[in-house]
Amino acid sequence: MLLAFTGCGYCVLDYDDTIMQTRQCKISAIVELGRRMFSRDIARQDIEKHWGIAHTALFETVFSISGSELDAALSQYSAMDSEFPLIPHRDAKSALEWLQTKYNLIIVSSCERQLIEQQLAASELSTLKPAGIYGCFDTKFHKPSGRVFDEMLVEFPDLDKANTVYIGDGIKDMQAARDAGLAFIGVDRAETDTAAILAAGGSVFSSLSQIADWLMRGHDAA
């Protein structure tokens, strides 16, 4: 699906692994959380195979917890943020600062909105001014369902799907975008994810900088 470029549109961005190096920074945090709270050594591969689902579901599955134990684990994970700081991908700052001069940016993540705000403020991306941030508690739907964008579409009635792009790094991102009727652009973060996107007929750029350049040239040509 090509963008119409009928005016200043929206760029909706996946947060984890698209903007931030979440997999590299946070799997170690989850392993350490298991040791501290549950005296368990969780293997990285046991976290990896569930990676990308909502944090609540990830913790429920990996630690076999629910209710007050889940709440406590999420709280402790947030408190450990400074020990395991989340680092943006190398070109995220320049690309997103450039994009926000022409597009409204919206961030979608599988973690809690408050944690996203905390992480952005503590990183070099503190200059970003996203029009909206949506976390795992803001919707009961999750990718690959396109209904993950329902709240966003209600809160931004001027959002024209024909002039909106969703940028992500995985096949579930592309499936959610297609289900919602949004254009999708992939960014190459992992070989297996990129291969799945390409096999399904999607487009993948090597970096956020390349995506920003393409979108800005398209916007200026409109």
JSON list of C-alpha atoms in Angstrom, two decimals:
[
{"chain": "A", "resi": 1, "resn": "MET", "atom": "CA", "xyz": [0.00, 0.00, 0.00]},
{"chain": "A", "resi": 2, "resn": "LEU", "atom": "CA", "xyz": [1.53, 3.32, -1.06]},
{"chain": "A", "resi": 3, "resn": "LEU", "atom": "CA", "xyz": [1.10, 6.54, 0.87]},
{"chain": "A", "resi": 4, "resn": "ALA", "atom": "CA", "xyz": [-1.07, 9.21, -0.70]},
{"chain": "A", "resi": 5, "resn": "PHE", "atom": "CA", "xyz": [0.91, 12.13, 0.75]},
{"chain": "A", "resi": 6, "resn": "THR", "atom": "CA", "xyz": [-2.16, 14.37, 0.74]},
{"chain": "A", "resi": 7, "resn": "GLY", "atom": "CA", "xyz": [-0.77, 16.50, 3.56]},
{"chain": "A", "resi": 8, "resn": "CYS", "atom": "CA", "xyz": [1.08, 16.26, 6.84]},
{"chain": "A", "resi": 9, "resn": "GLY", "atom": "CA", "xyz": [0.29, 12.72, 7.90]},
{"chain": "A", "resi": 10, "resn": "TYR", "atom": "CA", "xyz": [1.10, 10.37, 10.74]},
{"chain": "A", "resi": 11, "resn": "CYS", "atom": "CA", "xyz": [4.02, 8.05, 11.33]},
{"chain": "A", "resi": 12, "resn": "VAL", "atom": "CA", "xyz": [3.11, 5.30, 13.77]},
{"chain": "A", "resi": 13, "resn": "LEU", "atom": "CA", "xyz": [6.15, 3.51, 15.15]},
{"chain": "A", "resi": 14, "resn": "ASP", "atom": "CA", "xyz": [6.69, 0.24, 16.94]},
{"chain": "A", "resi": 15, "resn": "TYR", "atom": "CA", "xyz": [8.83, 0.98, 20.01]},
{"chain": "A", "resi": 16, "resn": "ASP", "atom": "CA", "xyz": [10.60, -2.21, 21.01]},
{"chain": "A", "resi": 17, "resn": "ASP", "atom": "CA", "xyz": [13.41, -3.24, 18.64]},
{"chain": "A", "resi": 18, "resn": "THR", "atom": "CA", "xyz": [12.31, -0.70, 16.01]},
{"chain": "A", "resi": 19, "resn": "ILE", "atom": "CA", "xyz": [13.23, 2.48, 17.90]},
{"chain": "A", "resi": 20, "resn": "MET", "atom": "CA", "xyz": [14.95, 0.96, 20.92]},
{"chain": "A", "resi": 21, "resn": "GLN", "atom": "CA", "xyz": [17.42, -1.91, 21.27]},
{"chain": "A", "resi": 22, "resn": "THR", "atom": "CA", "xyz": [15.01, -3.64, 23.63]},
{"chain": "A", "resi": 23, "resn": "ARG", "atom": "CA", "xyz": [15.99, -7.22, 22.93]},
{"chain": "A", "resi": 24, "resn": "GLN", "atom": "CA", "xyz": [19.68, -6.45, 23.50]},
{"chain": "A", "resi": 25, "resn": "CYS", "atom": "CA", "xyz": [19.09, -4.39, 26.65]},
{"chain": "A", "resi": 26, "resn": "LYS", "atom": "CA", "xyz": [16.13, -5.96, 28.41]},
{"chain": "A", "resi": 27, "resn": "ILE", "atom": "CA", "xyz": [16.35, -9.74, 28.16]},
{"chain": "A", "resi": 28, "resn": "SER", "atom": "CA", "xyz": [19.20, -9.56, 30.69]},
{"chain": "A", "resi": 29, "resn": "ALA", "atom": "CA", "xyz": [16.94, -7.48, 32.94]},
{"chain": "A", "resi": 30, "resn": "ILE", "atom": "CA", "xyz": [14.20, -10.13, 32.81]},
{"chain": "A", "resi": 31, "resn": "VAL", "atom": "CA", "xyz": [16.73, -12.88, 33.59]},
{"chain": "A", "resi": 32, "resn": "GLU", "atom": "CA", "xyz": [17.94, -10.88, 36.61]},
{"chain": "A", "resi": 33, "resn": "LEU", "atom": "CA", "xyz": [14.36, -10.19, 37.69]},
{"chain": "A", "resi": 34, "resn": "GLY", "atom": "CA", "xyz": [13.76, -13.94, 37.82]},
{"chain": "A", "resi": 35, "resn": "ARG", "atom": "CA", "xyz": [16.77, -14.42, 40.06]},
{"chain": "A", "resi": 36, "resn": "ARG", "atom": "CA", "xyz": [15.85, -11.62, 42.46]},
{"chain": "A", "resi": 37, "resn": "MET", "atom": "CA", "xyz": [12.13, -12.21, 42.80]},
{"chain": "A", "resi": 38, "resn": "PHE", "atom": "CA", "xyz": [11.71, -15.92, 42.21]},
{"chain": "A", "resi": 39, "resn": "SER", "atom": "CA", "xyz": [15.20, -17.40, 42.74]},
{"chain": "A", "resi": 40, "resn": "ARG", "atom": "CA", "xyz": [14.99, -18.84, 39.25]},
{"chain": "A", "resi": 41, "resn": "ASP", "atom": "CA", "xyz": [17.48, -18.87, 36.39]},
{"chain": "A", "resi": 42, "resn": "ILE", "atom": "CA", "xyz": [15.36, -18.27, 33.30]},
{"chain": "A", "resi": 43, "resn": "ALA", "atom": "CA", "xyz": [17.14, -19.19, 30.07]},
{"chain": "A", "resi": 44, "resn": "ARG", "atom": "CA", "xyz": [17.39, -16.41, 27.50]},
{"chain": "A", "resi": 45, "resn": "GLN", "atom": "CA", "xyz": [15.92, -18.67, 24.84]},
{"chain": "A", "resi": 46, "resn": "ASP", "atom": "CA", "xyz": [12.80, -19.19, 26.98]},
{"chain": "A", "resi": 47, "resn": "ILE", "atom": "CA", "xyz": [12.29, -15.42, 26.91]},
{"chain": "A", "resi": 48, "resn": "GLU", "atom": "CA", "xyz": [13.22, -15.12, 23.23]},
{"chain": "A", "resi": 49, "resn": "LYS", "atom": "CA", "xyz": [10.56, -17.58, 22.06]},
{"chain": "A", "resi": 50, "resn": "HIS", "atom": "CA", "xyz": [7.81, -15.41, 23.59]},
{"chain": "A", "resi": 51, "resn": "TRP", "atom": "CA", "xyz": [9.41, -12.09, 22.64]},
{"chain": "A", "resi": 52, "resn": "GLY", "atom": "CA", "xyz": [7.11, -9.42, 21.23]},
{"chain": "A", "resi": 53, "resn": "ILE", "atom": "CA", "xyz": [3.96, -10.24, 23.20]},
{"chain": "A", "resi": 54, "resn": "ALA", "atom": "CA", "xyz": [2.61, -7.79, 25.78]},
{"chain": "A", "resi": 55, "resn": "HIS", "atom": "CA", "xyz": [4.77, -7.50, 28.90]},
{"chain": "A", "resi": 56, "resn": "THR", "atom": "CA", "xyz": [1.92, -8.74, 31.07]},
{"chain": "A", "resi": 57, "resn": "ALA", "atom": "CA", "xyz": [1.58, -11.89, 28.96]},
{"chain": "A", "resi": 58, "resn": "LEU", "atom": "CA", "xyz": [5.36, -12.32, 28.74]},
{"chain": "A", "resi": 59, "resn": "PHE", "atom": "CA", "xyz": [5.80, -12.24, 32.51]},
{"chain": "A", "resi": 60, "resn": "GLU", "atom": "CA", "xyz": [2.77, -14.48, 33.08]},
{"chain": "A", "resi": 61, "resn": "THR", "atom": "CA", "xyz": [4.22, -17.04, 30.67]},
{"chain": "A", "resi": 62, "resn": "VAL", "atom": "CA", "xyz": [7.91, -16.91, 31.59]},
{"chain": "A", "resi": 63, "resn": "PHE", "atom": "CA", "xyz": [7.45, -16.75, 35.37]},
{"chain": "A", "resi": 64, "resn": "SER", "atom": "CA", "xyz": [4.09, -18.60, 35.63]},
{"chain": "A", "resi": 65, "resn": "ILE", "atom": "CA", "xyz": [2.60, -15.79, 37.73]},
{"chain": "A", "resi": 66, "resn": "SER", "atom": "CA", "xyz": [-0.61, -13.75, 37.86]},
{"chain": "A", "resi": 67, "resn": "GLY", "atom": "CA", "xyz": [-2.48, -11.28, 40.05]},
{"chain": "A", "resi": 68, "resn": "SER", "atom": "CA", "xyz": [-0.48, -9.56, 42.78]},
{"chain": "A", "resi": 69, "resn": "GLU", "atom": "CA", "xyz": [2.71, -11.46, 41.86]},
{"chain": "A", "resi": 70, "resn": "LEU", "atom": "CA", "xyz": [2.45, -10.14, 38.31]},
{"chain": "A", "resi": 71, "resn": "ASP", "atom": "CA", "xyz": [1.87, -6.59, 39.55]},
{"chain": "A", "resi": 72, "resn": "ALA", "atom": "CA", "xyz": [4.92, -6.86, 41.82]},
{"chain": "A", "resi": 73, "resn": "ALA", "atom": "CA", "xyz": [7.08, -8.21, 38.99]},
{"chain": "A", "resi": 74, "resn": "LEU", "atom": "CA", "xyz": [6.07, -5.40, 36.63]},
{"chain": "A", "resi": 75, "resn": "SER", "atom": "CA", "xyz": [6.79, -2.84, 39.35]},
{"chain": "A", "resi": 76, "resn": "GLN", "atom": "CA", "xyz": [10.22, -4.34, 40.09]},
{"chain": "A", "resi": 77, "resn": "TYR", "atom": "CA", "xyz": [11.03, -4.49, 36.37]},
{"chain": "A", "resi": 78, "resn": "SER", "atom": "CA", "xyz": [10.26, -0.79, 36.06]},
{"chain": "A", "resi": 79, "resn": "ALA", "atom": "CA", "xyz": [12.40, -0.03, 39.13]},
{"chain": "A", "resi": 80, "resn": "MET", "atom": "CA", "xyz": [15.35, -1.83, 37.50]},
{"chain": "A", "resi": 81, "resn": "ASP", "atom": "CA", "xyz": [15.23, 0.45, 34.45]},
{"chain": "A", "resi": 82, "resn": "SER", "atom": "CA", "xyz": [18.29, 2.50, 35.42]},
{"chain": "A", "resi": 83, "resn": "GLU", "atom": "CA", "xyz": [20.32, -0.68, 35.97]},
{"chain": "A", "resi": 84, "resn": "PHE", "atom": "CA", "xyz": [19.48, -1.92, 32.49]},
{"chain": "A", "resi": 85, "resn": "PRO", "atom": "CA", "xyz": [18.99, 1.31, 30.52]},
{"chain": "A", "resi": 86, "resn": "LEU", "atom": "CA", "xyz": [17.26, 1.10, 27.17]},
{"chain": "A", "resi": 87, "resn": "ILE", "atom": "CA", "xyz": [19.43, 2.40, 24.33]},
{"chain": "A", "resi": 88, "resn": "PRO", "atom": "CA", "xyz": [17.95, 3.73, 21.06]},
{"chain": "A", "resi": 89, "resn": "HIS", "atom": "CA", "xyz": [19.16, 2.33, 17.78]},
{"chain": "A", "resi": 90, "resn": "ARG", "atom": "CA", "xyz": [22.04, 4.35, 16.39]},
{"chain": "A", "resi": 91, "resn": "ASP", "atom": "CA", "xyz": [20.07, 6.41, 13.89]},
{"chain": "A", "resi": 92, "resn": "ALA", "atom": "CA", "xyz": [16.80, 6.71, 15.83]},
{"chain": "A", "resi": 93, "resn": "LYS", "atom": "CA", "xyz": [17.42, 10.20, 17.21]},
{"chain": "A", "resi": 94, "resn": "SER", "atom": "CA", "xyz": [18.31, 11.91, 13.93]},
{"chain": "A", "resi": 95, "resn": "ALA", "atom": "CA", "xyz": [15.66, 10.07, 11.91]},
{"chain": "A", "resi": 96, "resn": "LEU", "atom": "CA", "xyz": [12.77, 10.68, 14.30]},
{"chain": "A", "resi": 97, "resn": "GLU", "atom": "CA", "xyz": [13.68, 14.30, 15.02]},
{"chain": "A", "resi": 98, "resn": "TRP", "atom": "CA", "xyz": [13.67, 14.88, 11.26]},
{"chain": "A", "resi": 99, "resn": "LEU", "atom": "CA", "xyz": [10.37, 13.06, 10.75]},
{"chain": "A", "resi": 100, "resn": "GLN", "atom": "CA", "xyz": [8.61, 14.99, 13.51]},
{"chain": "A", "resi": 101, "resn": "THR", "atom": "CA", "xyz": [9.21, 18.25, 11.62]},
{"chain": "A", "resi": 102, "resn": "LYS", "atom": "CA", "xyz": [6.68, 17.08, 9.01]},
{"chain": "A", "resi": 103, "resn": "TYR", "atom": "CA", "xyz": [4.75, 14.18, 10.54]},
{"chain": "A", "resi": 104, "resn": "ASN", "atom": "CA", "xyz": [2.85, 13.53, 13.73]},
{"chain": "A", "resi": 105, "resn": "LEU", "atom": "CA", "xyz": [4.61, 10.67, 15.51]},
{"chain": "A", "resi": 106, "resn": "ILE", "atom": "CA", "xyz": [2.72, 8.02, 17.48]},
{"chain": "A", "resi": 107, "resn": "ILE", "atom": "CA", "xyz": [4.47, 5.25, 19.43]},
{"chain": "A", "resi": 108, "resn": "VAL", "atom": "CA", "xyz": [2.99, 1.80, 20.04]},
{"chain": "A", "resi": 109, "resn": "SER", "atom": "CA", "xyz": [4.57, -0.68, 22.46]},
{"chain": "A", "resi": 110, "resn": "SER", "atom": "CA", "xyz": [3.99, -3.97, 24.25]},
{"chain": "A", "resi": 111, "resn": "CYS", "atom": "CA", "xyz": [5.11, -2.44, 27.57]},
{"chain": "A", "resi": 112, "resn": "GLU", "atom": "CA", "xyz": [3.40, 0.11, 29.83]},
{"chain": "A", "resi": 113, "resn": "ARG", "atom": "CA", "xyz": [2.99, 3.70, 28.66]},
{"chain": "A", "resi": 114, "resn": "GLN", "atom": "CA", "xyz": [4.46, 5.11, 31.88]},
{"chain": "A", "resi": 115, "resn": "LEU", "atom": "CA", "xyz": [7.60, 3.03, 31.37]},
{"chain": "A", "resi": 116, "resn": "ILE", "atom": "CA", "xyz": [7.93, 4.22, 27.77]},
{"chain": "A", "resi": 117, "resn": "GLU", "atom": "CA", "xyz": [7.68, 7.85, 28.89]},
{"chain": "A", "resi": 118, "resn": "GLN", "atom": "CA", "xyz": [10.28, 7.19, 31.60]},
{"chain": "A", "resi": 119, "resn": "GLN", "atom": "CA", "xyz": [12.66, 5.55, 29.14]},
{"chain": "A", "resi": 120, "resn": "LEU", "atom": "CA", "xyz": [12.31, 8.26, 26.50]},
{"chain": "A", "resi": 121, "resn": "ALA", "atom": "CA", "xyz": [12.95, 10.99, 29.07]},
{"chain": "A", "resi": 122, "resn": "ALA", "atom": "CA", "xyz": [16.11, 9.23, 30.27]},
{"chain": "A", "resi": 123, "resn": "SER", "atom": "CA", "xyz": [17.50, 8.66, 26.77]},
{"chain": "A", "resi": 124, "resn": "GLU", "atom": "CA", "xyz": [18.78, 10.81, 23.93]},
{"chain": "A", "resi": 125, "resn": "LEU", "atom": "CA", "xyz": [15.21, 10.73, 22.57]},
{"chain": "A", "resi": 126, "resn": "SER", "atom": "CA", "xyz": [13.97, 13.13, 25.26]},
{"chain": "A", "resi": 127, "resn": "THR", "atom": "CA", "xyz": [13.58, 15.75, 22.49]},
{"chain": "A", "resi": 128, "resn": "LEU", "atom": "CA", "xyz": [10.82, 13.74, 20.81]},
{"chain": "A", "resi": 129, "resn": "LYS", "atom": "CA", "xyz": [7.29, 15.05, 21.16]},
{"chain": "A", "resi": 130, "resn": "PRO", "atom": "CA", "xyz": [5.04, 12.17, 20.10]},
{"chain": "A", "resi": 131, "resn": "ALA", "atom": "CA", "xyz": [1.41, 13.05, 19.53]},
{"chain": "A", "resi": 132, "resn": "GLY", "atom": "CA", "xyz": [0.46, 9.82, 21.31]},
{"chain": "A", "resi": 133, "resn": "ILE", "atom": "CA", "xyz": [1.94, 6.84, 23.13]},
{"chain": "A", "resi": 134, "resn": "TYR", "atom": "CA", "xyz": [0.04, 3.56, 23.46]},
{"chain": "A", "resi": 135, "resn": "GLY", "atom": "CA", "xyz": [1.16, 0.75, 25.78]},
{"chain": "A", "resi": 136, "resn": "CYS", "atom": "CA", "xyz": [-0.10, -2.68, 26.73]},
{"chain": "A", "resi": 137, "resn": "PHE", "atom": "CA", "xyz": [-2.71, -1.36, 29.18]},
{"chain": "A", "resi": 138, "resn": "ASP", "atom": "CA", "xyz": [-4.23, 1.02, 26.63]},
{"chain": "A", "resi": 139, "resn": "THR", "atom": "CA", "xyz": [-5.84, -1.74, 24.59]},
{"chain": "A", "resi": 140, "resn": "LYS", "atom": "CA", "xyz": [-7.10, -5.27, 25.11]},
{"chain": "A", "resi": 141, "resn": "PHE", "atom": "CA", "xyz": [-5.91, -6.16, 21.62]},
{"chain": "A", "resi": 142, "resn": "HIS", "atom": "CA", "xyz": [-2.38, -6.96, 20.56]},
{"chain": "A", "resi": 143, "resn": "LYS", "atom": "CA", "xyz": [-0.51, -7.52, 17.32]},
{"chain": "A", "resi": 144, "resn": "PRO", "atom": "CA", "xyz": [-1.04, -9.14, 14.87]},
{"chain": "A", "resi": 145, "resn": "SER", "atom": "CA", "xyz": [-4.62, -7.87, 15.31]},
{"chain": "A", "resi": 146, "resn": "GLY", "atom": "CA", "xyz": [-5.19, -4.54, 13.61]},
{"chain": "A", "resi": 147, "resn": "ARG", "atom": "CA", "xyz": [-7.46, -3.61, 16.50]},
{"chain": "A", "resi": 148, "resn": "VAL", "atom": "CA", "xyz": [-4.34, -2.73, 18.47]},
{"chain": "A", "resi": 149, "resn": "PHE", "atom": "CA", "xyz": [-4.77, 0.66, 16.76]},
{"chain": "A", "resi": 150, "resn": "ASP", "atom": "CA", "xyz": [-8.44, 1.14, 17.77]},
{"chain": "A", "resi": 151, "resn": "GLU", "atom": "CA", "xyz": [-7.79, 3.65, 20.57]},
{"chain": "A", "resi": 152, "resn": "MET", "atom": "CA", "xyz": [-5.43, 5.62, 18.38]},
{"chain": "A", "resi": 153, "resn": "LEU", "atom": "CA", "xyz": [-8.02, 5.89, 15.61]},
{"chain": "A", "resi": 154, "resn": "VAL", "atom": "CA", "xyz": [-10.62, 7.14, 18.10]},
{"chain": "A", "resi": 155, "resn": "GLU", "atom": "CA", "xyz": [-8.31, 9.70, 19.70]},
{"chain": "A", "resi": 156, "resn": "PHE", "atom": "CA", "xyz": [-7.04, 11.04, 16.36]},
{"chain": "A", "resi": 157, "resn": "PRO", "atom": "CA", "xyz": [-10.15, 11.43, 14.17]},
{"chain": "A", "resi": 158, "resn": "ASP", "atom": "CA", "xyz": [-8.14, 13.44, 11.62]},
{"chain": "A", "resi": 159, "resn": "LEU", "atom": "CA", "xyz": [-5.84, 10.48, 11.01]},
{"chain": "A", "resi": 160, "resn": "ASP", "atom": "CA", "xyz": [-6.29, 9.48, 7.37]},
{"chain": "A", "resi": 161, "resn": "LYS", "atom": "CA", "xyz": [-5.33, 5.84, 6.90]},
{"chain": "A", "resi": 162, "resn": "ALA", "atom": "CA", "xyz": [-4.36, 6.56, 3.30]},
{"chain": "A", "resi": 163, "resn": "ASN", "atom": "CA", "xyz": [-1.76, 9.03, 4.55]},
{"chain": "A", "resi": 164, "resn": "THR", "atom": "CA", "xyz": [-0.46, 7.09, 7.55]},
{"chain": "A", "resi": 165, "resn": "VAL", "atom": "CA", "xyz": [2.43, 4.65, 7.75]},
{"chain": "A", "resi": 166, "resn": "TYR", "atom": "CA", "xyz": [3.29, 2.11, 10.43]},
{"chain": "A", "resi": 167, "resn": "ILE", "atom": "CA", "xyz": [6.99, 1.37, 10.87]},
{"chain": "A", "resi": 168, "resn": "GLY", "atom": "CA", "xyz": [8.00, -1.88, 12.53]},
{"chain": "A", "resi": 169, "resn": "ASP", "atom": "CA", "xyz": [10.57, -4.66, 12.56]},
{"chain": "A", "resi": 170, "resn": "GLY", "atom": "CA", "xyz": [8.53, -7.88, 12.62]},
{"chain": "A", "resi": 171, "resn": "ILE", "atom": "CA", "xyz": [5.96, -9.87, 10.69]},
{"chain": "A", "resi": 172, "resn": "LYS", "atom": "CA", "xyz": [3.32, -9.24, 13.39]},
{"chain": "A", "resi": 173, "resn": "ASP", "atom": "CA", "xyz": [3.81, -5.50, 12.85]},
{"chain": "A", "resi": 174, "resn": "MET", "atom": "CA", "xyz": [3.10, -5.89, 9.15]},
{"chain": "A", "resi": 175, "resn": "GLN", "atom": "CA", "xyz": [0.10, -8.14, 9.79]},
{"chain": "A", "resi": 176, "resn": "ALA", "atom": "CA", "xyz": [-1.39, -5.62, 12.24]},
{"chain": "A", "resi": 177, "resn": "ALA", "atom": "CA", "xyz": [-0.88, -2.75, 9.79]},
{"chain": "A", "resi": 178, "resn": "ARG", "atom": "CA", "xyz": [-2.52, -4.66, 6.94]},
{"chain": "A", "resi": 179, "resn": "ASP", "atom": "CA", "xyz": [-5.40, -5.72, 9.18]},
{"chain": "A", "resi": 180, "resn": "ALA", "atom": "CA", "xyz": [-5.99, -2.07, 10.12]},
{"chain": "A", "resi": 181, "resn": "GLY", "atom": "CA", "xyz": [-5.66, -0.77, 6.56]},
{"chain": "A", "resi": 182, "resn": "LEU", "atom": "CA", "xyz": [-2.39, 1.10, 7.19]},
{"chain": "A", "resi": 183, "resn": "ALA", "atom": "CA", "xyz": [0.67, 1.23, 4.96]},
{"chain": "A", "resi": 184, "resn": "PHE", "atom": "CA", "xyz": [3.65, -0.61, 6.43]},
{"chain": "A", "resi": 185, "resn": "ILE", "atom": "CA", "xyz": [7.40, -0.16, 6.14]},
{"chain": "A", "resi": 186, "resn": "GLY", "atom": "CA", "xyz": [9.79, -2.60, 7.78]},
{"chain": "A", "resi": 187, "resn": "VAL", "atom": "CA", "xyz": [13.20, -1.79, 9.23]},
{"chain": "A", "resi": 188, "resn": "ASP", "atom": "CA", "xyz": [15.86, -4.50, 9.16]},
{"chain": "A", "resi": 189, "resn": "ARG", "atom": "CA", "xyz": [16.65, -5.48, 12.76]},
{"chain": "A", "resi": 190, "resn": "ALA", "atom": "CA", "xyz": [16.86, -9.29, 12.63]},
{"chain": "A", "resi": 191, "resn": "GLU", "atom": "CA", "xyz": [17.45, -11.62, 9.70]},
{"chain": "A", "resi": 192, "resn": "THR", "atom": "CA", "xyz": [14.54, -13.96, 10.44]},
{"chain": "A", "resi": 193, "resn": "ASP", "atom": "CA", "xyz": [12.04, -11.11, 10.91]},
{"chain": "A", "resi": 194, "resn": "THR", "atom": "CA", "xyz": [13.17, -9.36, 7.73]},
{"chain": "A", "resi": 195, "resn": "ALA", "atom": "CA", "xyz": [12.92, -12.60, 5.74]},
{"chain": "A", "resi": 196, "resn": "ALA", "atom": "CA", "xyz": [9.35, -13.16, 6.97]},
{"chain": "A", "resi": 197, "resn": "ILE", "atom": "CA", "xyz": [8.31, -9.62, 5.99]},
{"chain": "A", "resi": 198, "resn": "LEU", "atom": "CA", "xyz": [9.83, -9.94, 2.52]},
{"chain": "A", "resi": 199, "resn": "ALA", "atom": "CA", "xyz": [8.27, -13.38, 2.02]},
{"chain": "A", "resi": 200, "resn": "ALA", "atom": "CA", "xyz": [4.85, -11.86, 2.77]},
{"chain": "A", "resi": 201, "resn": "GLY", "atom": "CA", "xyz": [5.36, -9.14, 0.16]},
{"chain": "A", "resi": 202, "resn": "GLY", "atom": "CA", "xyz": [6.42, -6.34, 2.49]},
{"chain": "A", "resi": 203, "resn": "SER", "atom": "CA", "xyz": [9.06, -3.65, 2.04]},
{"chain": "A", "resi": 204, "resn": "VAL", "atom": "CA", "xyz": [12.11, -3.43, 4.30]},
{"chain": "A", "resi": 205, "resn": "PHE", "atom": "CA", "xyz": [14.64, -0.62, 4.59]},
{"chain": "A", "resi": 206, "resn": "SER", "atom": "CA", "xyz": [18.05, -1.09, 6.18]},
{"chain": "A", "resi": 207, "resn": "SER", "atom": "CA", "xyz": [17.67, 1.76, 8.69]},
{"chain": "A", "resi": 208, "resn": "LEU", "atom": "CA", "xyz": [15.31, 4.36, 10.14]},
{"chain": "A", "resi": 209, "resn": "SER", "atom": "CA", "xyz": [17.43, 6.98, 8.37]},
{"chain": "A", "resi": 210, "resn": "GLN", "atom": "CA", "xyz": [16.60, 5.46, 4.99]},
{"chain": "A", "resi": 211, "resn": "ILE", "atom": "CA", "xyz": [12.91, 5.33, 5.89]},
{"chain": "A", "resi": 212, "resn": "ALA", "atom": "CA", "xyz": [12.97, 8.97, 7.04]},
{"chain": "A", "resi": 213, "resn": "ASP", "atom": "CA", "xyz": [14.67, 10.05, 3.82]},
{"chain": "A", "resi": 214, "resn": "TRP", "atom": "CA", "xyz": [12.08, 8.25, 1.70]},
{"chain": "A", "resi": 215, "resn": "LEU", "atom": "CA", "xyz": [9.13, 9.63, 3.67]},
{"chain": "A", "resi": 216, "resn": "MET", "atom": "CA", "xyz": [10.46, 13.19, 3.75]},
{"chain": "A", "resi": 217, "resn": "ARG", "atom": "CA", "xyz": [11.11, 13.22, 0.01]},
{"chain": "A", "resi": 218, "resn": "GLY", "atom": "CA", "xyz": [7.60, 11.90, -0.56]},
{"chain": "A", "resi": 219, "resn": "HIS", "atom": "CA", "xyz": [6.11, 14.54, 1.73]},
{"chain": "A", "resi": 220, "resn": "ASP", "atom": "CA", "xyz": [7.99, 17.42, 0.09]},
{"chain": "A", "resi": 221, "resn": "ALA", "atom": "CA", "xyz": [6.99, 16.21, -3.37]},
{"chain": "A", "resi": 222, "resn": "ALA", "atom": "CA", "xyz": [3.27, 16.29, -2.49]}
]
